[in-house]
Amino acid sequence: MALPTVQSDMKRGASFPYKRLNELLSKLRTEGEGLFISRFVLTNSKDGSKPPPPGTKLALMSDDDYIPIPVDDKGRFDLPTFSEQRAKDMDFGTNVPKGDLGVRLSIDLATPPEMLDMATVRRIVTVGQRLRTELLPWYVRWMFPQIDGVIACSDAPQWNLDWTEGAQRWRLPLPADAQLREPETPKGKTSRACTLLTGQEQWPDAALLQTTPGINTKLYVKLRNSRPS
């Protein structure tokens, strides 16, 4: 019995082969100690600040697989990981003409601001640098940033580190760094205030970041080229 013909507007090969990105995400999830979260956004290729065209579809495709990837109205999406064998011939597929889409990858931190202490800052730097220099193959290192610290950005420059030594409680105000710009700041707009912790400071591991209640704070990794991501 002849099977009906199925037509699809999805085209394979819309980007680089998935196997390298699958390798990066697999290492991140198995060796990253739960510290990092990958974020993906589809954009207009001509203007990275704009979402993809309405009706854009995304999928992972191979001769044996068709895996739809949900994309929200802002272009955000998540990606699964697979065994090396299953991912080796997998490509991205989309219904948008080649060259009309861009993809933005960022590495976010899983730690919420109220749980960030100096021990976690040091783990983030140590694990991030070990991932990039020891665990990731050279051909995917360009997708993972060289991490040199943690940036905290807030609605107001009011941060402290709090810790206890013996019976004494210490509180250290953290300065705003005028050279830091919050990466989510729209082009042409003024950045929120930001401060930086590198892990090289002499403060104890138990020193905990404190912000004023009601002030929105977000954490970012600090890149070696002085740009947050």
CSV table of C-alpha atoms in Angstrom, one decimal:
chain,number,residue,atom,x,y,z
A,1,MET,CA,0.0,0.0,0.0
A,2,ALA,CA,1.4,3.4,-1.0
A,3,LEU,CA,1.8,5.9,1.8
A,4,PRO,CA,0.6,9.5,1.3
A,5,THR,CA,3.2,12.1,0.5
A,6,VAL,CA,3.9,14.5,3.3
A,7,GLN,CA,5.1,18.0,2.4
A,8,SER,CA,6.9,20.3,4.8
A,9,ASP,CA,8.2,23.9,4.6
A,10,MET,CA,11.0,23.0,7.0
A,11,LYS,CA,14.5,23.1,5.5
A,12,ARG,CA,17.6,21.4,7.0
A,13,GLY,CA,21.0,23.1,7.2
A,14,ALA,CA,19.7,26.4,8.5
A,15,SER,CA,22.8,26.8,10.7
A,16,PHE,CA,26.0,24.8,11.6
A,17,PRO,CA,25.6,21.1,12.4
A,18,TYR,CA,24.0,20.5,15.8
A,19,LYS,CA,26.6,18.0,17.0
A,20,ARG,CA,29.0,20.7,18.2
A,21,LEU,CA,26.4,22.6,20.1
A,22,ASN,CA,25.1,19.3,21.6
A,23,GLU,CA,28.7,18.6,22.8
A,24,LEU,CA,28.9,22.0,24.5
A,25,LEU,CA,25.5,21.6,26.2
A,26,SER,CA,26.2,18.1,27.3
A,27,LYS,CA,29.5,19.2,29.0
A,28,LEU,CA,27.8,22.2,30.5
A,29,ARG,CA,25.0,20.0,32.0
A,30,THR,CA,27.3,17.2,33.2
A,31,GLU,CA,30.4,19.1,34.3
A,32,GLY,CA,29.0,22.5,35.1
A,33,GLU,CA,28.0,21.5,38.7
A,34,GLY,CA,24.6,23.1,38.1
A,35,LEU,CA,26.1,26.6,38.0
A,36,PHE,CA,25.3,27.6,34.5
A,37,ILE,CA,22.2,27.9,32.3
A,38,SER,CA,22.2,28.2,28.5
A,39,ARG,CA,19.8,30.8,27.0
A,40,PHE,CA,18.9,30.9,23.3
A,41,VAL,CA,17.1,33.6,21.4
A,42,LEU,CA,16.2,33.6,17.7
A,43,THR,CA,16.5,37.1,16.2
A,44,ASN,CA,16.2,38.9,12.9
A,45,SER,CA,19.5,38.5,11.2
A,46,LYS,CA,19.6,42.2,10.2
A,47,ASP,CA,18.7,43.5,13.6
A,48,GLY,CA,19.6,41.4,16.6
A,49,SER,CA,17.3,43.4,18.9
A,50,LYS,CA,14.2,42.3,17.0
A,51,PRO,CA,12.4,38.9,17.2
A,52,PRO,CA,12.3,36.5,14.3
A,53,PRO,CA,9.4,36.9,11.7
A,54,PRO,CA,6.0,35.8,12.9
A,55,GLY,CA,5.3,32.1,12.3
A,56,THR,CA,8.9,31.1,12.5
A,57,LYS,CA,9.4,27.4,13.2
A,58,LEU,CA,12.5,25.7,14.5
A,59,ALA,CA,13.3,21.9,14.6
A,60,LEU,CA,16.2,19.5,15.0
A,61,MET,CA,16.3,17.2,12.0
A,62,SER,CA,18.2,14.1,10.8
A,63,ASP,CA,17.3,11.2,8.6
A,64,ASP,CA,15.7,9.5,11.6
A,65,ASP,CA,14.5,12.4,13.8
A,66,TYR,CA,12.2,15.4,13.6
A,67,ILE,CA,12.1,17.2,16.9
A,68,PRO,CA,10.1,20.5,17.0
A,69,ILE,CA,11.7,23.2,19.2
A,70,PRO,CA,9.1,25.6,20.7
A,71,VAL,CA,9.9,29.3,20.2
A,72,ASP,CA,8.1,31.9,22.2
A,73,ASP,CA,6.9,35.3,20.9
A,74,LYS,CA,10.2,36.9,22.0
A,75,GLY,CA,12.3,34.3,20.1
A,76,ARG,CA,13.4,32.4,23.2
A,77,PHE,CA,13.9,28.6,23.1
A,78,ASP,CA,15.6,25.7,24.9
A,79,LEU,CA,17.5,22.8,23.3
A,80,PRO,CA,17.7,19.2,24.4
A,81,THR,CA,20.9,17.1,24.4
A,82,PHE,CA,21.5,13.7,22.9
A,83,SER,CA,24.0,10.9,22.7
A,84,GLU,CA,27.0,11.6,20.4
A,85,GLN,CA,25.8,9.0,18.0
A,86,ARG,CA,22.3,10.4,17.7
A,87,ALA,CA,23.4,14.0,17.3
A,88,LYS,CA,26.2,13.4,14.8
A,89,ASP,CA,24.1,13.9,11.7
A,90,MET,CA,21.5,16.3,13.2
A,91,ASP,CA,20.9,19.8,11.7
A,92,PHE,CA,18.8,22.8,12.6
A,93,GLY,CA,15.7,23.2,10.4
A,94,THR,CA,13.5,26.2,9.9
A,95,ASN,CA,10.8,27.5,7.6
A,96,VAL,CA,12.5,30.9,7.3
A,97,PRO,CA,14.8,31.4,4.3
A,98,LYS,CA,18.5,30.9,5.0
A,99,GLY,CA,20.2,34.0,6.1
A,100,ASP,CA,17.1,35.6,7.6
A,101,LEU,CA,17.6,34.3,11.2
A,102,GLY,CA,20.2,35.0,13.8
A,103,VAL,CA,20.8,33.0,17.1
A,104,ARG,CA,22.0,34.5,20.3
A,105,LEU,CA,23.5,32.3,23.0
A,106,SER,CA,24.2,33.5,26.5
A,107,ILE,CA,25.4,31.7,29.6
A,108,ASP,CA,23.4,32.7,32.6
A,109,LEU,CA,23.9,31.8,36.3
A,110,ALA,CA,21.6,29.4,38.1
A,111,THR,CA,22.3,31.0,41.5
A,112,PRO,CA,19.8,33.7,42.6
A,113,PRO,CA,21.2,36.9,43.9
A,114,GLU,CA,20.1,36.3,47.5
A,115,MET,CA,22.1,33.0,47.6
A,116,LEU,CA,25.3,34.4,46.1
A,117,ASP,CA,28.2,34.1,48.5
A,118,MET,CA,32.0,34.3,47.9
A,119,ALA,CA,32.3,30.5,47.9
A,120,THR,CA,29.9,30.4,45.0
A,121,VAL,CA,31.6,33.2,43.1
A,122,ARG,CA,34.9,31.2,43.4
A,123,ARG,CA,33.2,28.0,42.2
A,124,ILE,CA,31.7,29.8,39.2
A,125,VAL,CA,35.1,31.2,38.2
A,126,THR,CA,37.0,27.9,38.8
A,127,VAL,CA,34.4,25.6,37.1
A,128,GLY,CA,33.9,28.0,34.2
A,129,GLN,CA,37.6,28.2,33.5
A,130,ARG,CA,38.1,24.4,33.9
A,131,LEU,CA,35.2,23.8,31.5
A,132,ARG,CA,36.8,26.1,28.9
A,133,THR,CA,40.4,25.1,29.2
A,134,GLU,CA,40.3,21.4,30.1
A,135,LEU,CA,36.9,19.8,29.4
A,136,LEU,CA,35.6,21.4,26.2
A,137,PRO,CA,37.3,20.5,22.8
A,138,TRP,CA,39.0,23.4,21.1
A,139,TYR,CA,36.4,23.6,18.3
A,140,VAL,CA,33.6,24.5,20.7
A,141,ARG,CA,35.4,26.7,23.2
A,142,TRP,CA,34.5,29.8,21.2
A,143,MET,CA,30.9,29.3,22.2
A,144,PHE,CA,31.7,29.3,25.9
A,145,PRO,CA,32.9,32.5,27.6
A,146,GLN,CA,36.1,32.9,29.6
A,147,ILE,CA,34.7,33.7,33.0
A,148,ASP,CA,36.5,36.0,35.4
A,149,GLY,CA,33.9,36.8,38.0
A,150,VAL,CA,30.2,37.7,38.7
A,151,ILE,CA,28.5,41.0,38.0
A,152,ALA,CA,25.4,42.1,40.0
A,153,CYS,CA,23.3,44.8,38.5
A,154,SER,CA,20.4,46.5,40.4
A,155,ASP,CA,17.9,49.3,40.2
A,156,ALA,CA,20.0,51.2,42.8
A,157,PRO,CA,23.7,50.9,43.8
A,158,GLN,CA,23.1,49.4,47.2
A,159,TRP,CA,24.9,46.1,47.8
A,160,ASN,CA,26.7,44.7,50.9
A,161,LEU,CA,28.6,41.6,51.8
A,162,ASP,CA,27.5,40.2,55.2
A,163,TRP,CA,29.3,37.6,57.3
A,164,THR,CA,29.9,36.5,60.8
A,165,GLU,CA,33.3,36.0,62.4
A,166,GLY,CA,33.1,34.6,66.0
A,167,ALA,CA,30.5,36.7,67.7
A,168,GLN,CA,31.0,39.7,65.4
A,169,ARG,CA,28.9,40.4,62.4
A,170,TRP,CA,30.5,42.3,59.5
A,171,ARG,CA,28.9,44.3,56.7
A,172,LEU,CA,31.0,45.6,53.8
A,173,PRO,CA,29.5,48.0,51.2
A,174,LEU,CA,30.3,47.2,47.6
A,175,PRO,CA,31.1,50.0,45.2
A,176,ALA,CA,29.4,50.5,41.8
A,177,ASP,CA,31.7,50.1,38.8
A,178,ALA,CA,31.2,52.9,36.3
A,179,GLN,CA,32.9,50.8,33.6
A,180,LEU,CA,30.4,48.0,33.7
A,181,ARG,CA,27.2,48.0,31.6
A,182,GLU,CA,24.4,45.6,32.1
A,183,PRO,CA,24.2,43.5,29.0
A,184,GLU,CA,20.4,43.6,28.7
A,185,THR,CA,20.4,47.4,28.5
A,186,PRO,CA,18.8,48.5,25.2
A,187,LYS,CA,21.1,50.3,22.8
A,188,GLY,CA,21.2,54.0,23.6
A,189,LYS,CA,19.8,53.6,27.1
A,190,THR,CA,21.5,54.2,30.4
A,191,SER,CA,22.6,51.0,32.2
A,192,ARG,CA,21.6,50.1,35.7
A,193,ALA,CA,24.3,50.3,38.4
A,194,CYS,CA,26.5,47.2,38.5
A,195,THR,CA,29.2,45.9,40.9
A,196,LEU,CA,31.8,43.1,40.4
A,197,LEU,CA,33.1,40.1,42.4
A,198,THR,CA,36.0,38.2,41.0
A,199,GLY,CA,36.6,35.7,43.7
A,200,GLN,CA,40.1,37.1,44.2
A,201,GLU,CA,39.0,39.3,47.1
A,202,GLN,CA,40.2,38.5,50.6
A,203,TRP,CA,36.7,38.2,52.1
A,204,PRO,CA,35.6,34.8,53.5
A,205,ASP,CA,33.6,32.2,51.6
A,206,ALA,CA,30.6,32.8,53.8
A,207,ALA,CA,30.3,36.5,52.9
A,208,LEU,CA,26.8,36.7,51.4
A,209,LEU,CA,25.6,39.3,48.9
A,210,GLN,CA,22.8,41.5,50.4
A,211,THR,CA,20.6,44.0,48.5
A,212,THR,CA,17.9,46.3,49.7
A,213,PRO,CA,14.5,44.6,49.7
A,214,GLY,CA,12.4,45.5,46.8
A,215,ILE,CA,15.3,46.4,44.5
A,216,ASN,CA,15.5,44.1,41.5
A,217,THR,CA,19.0,42.5,41.1
A,218,LYS,CA,20.3,40.2,38.3
A,219,LEU,CA,23.6,38.3,38.1
A,220,TYR,CA,25.8,37.9,35.0
A,221,VAL,CA,29.1,36.3,34.3
A,222,LYS,CA,32.1,38.6,33.8
A,223,LEU,CA,34.0,37.9,30.6
A,224,ARG,CA,37.8,38.3,30.3
A,225,ASN,CA,37.4,40.9,27.6
A,226,SER,CA,35.5,43.1,30.2
A,227,ARG,CA,32.1,42.6,28.6
A,228,PRO,CA,29.4,40.8,30.6
A,229,SER,CA,27.3,38.1,29.0
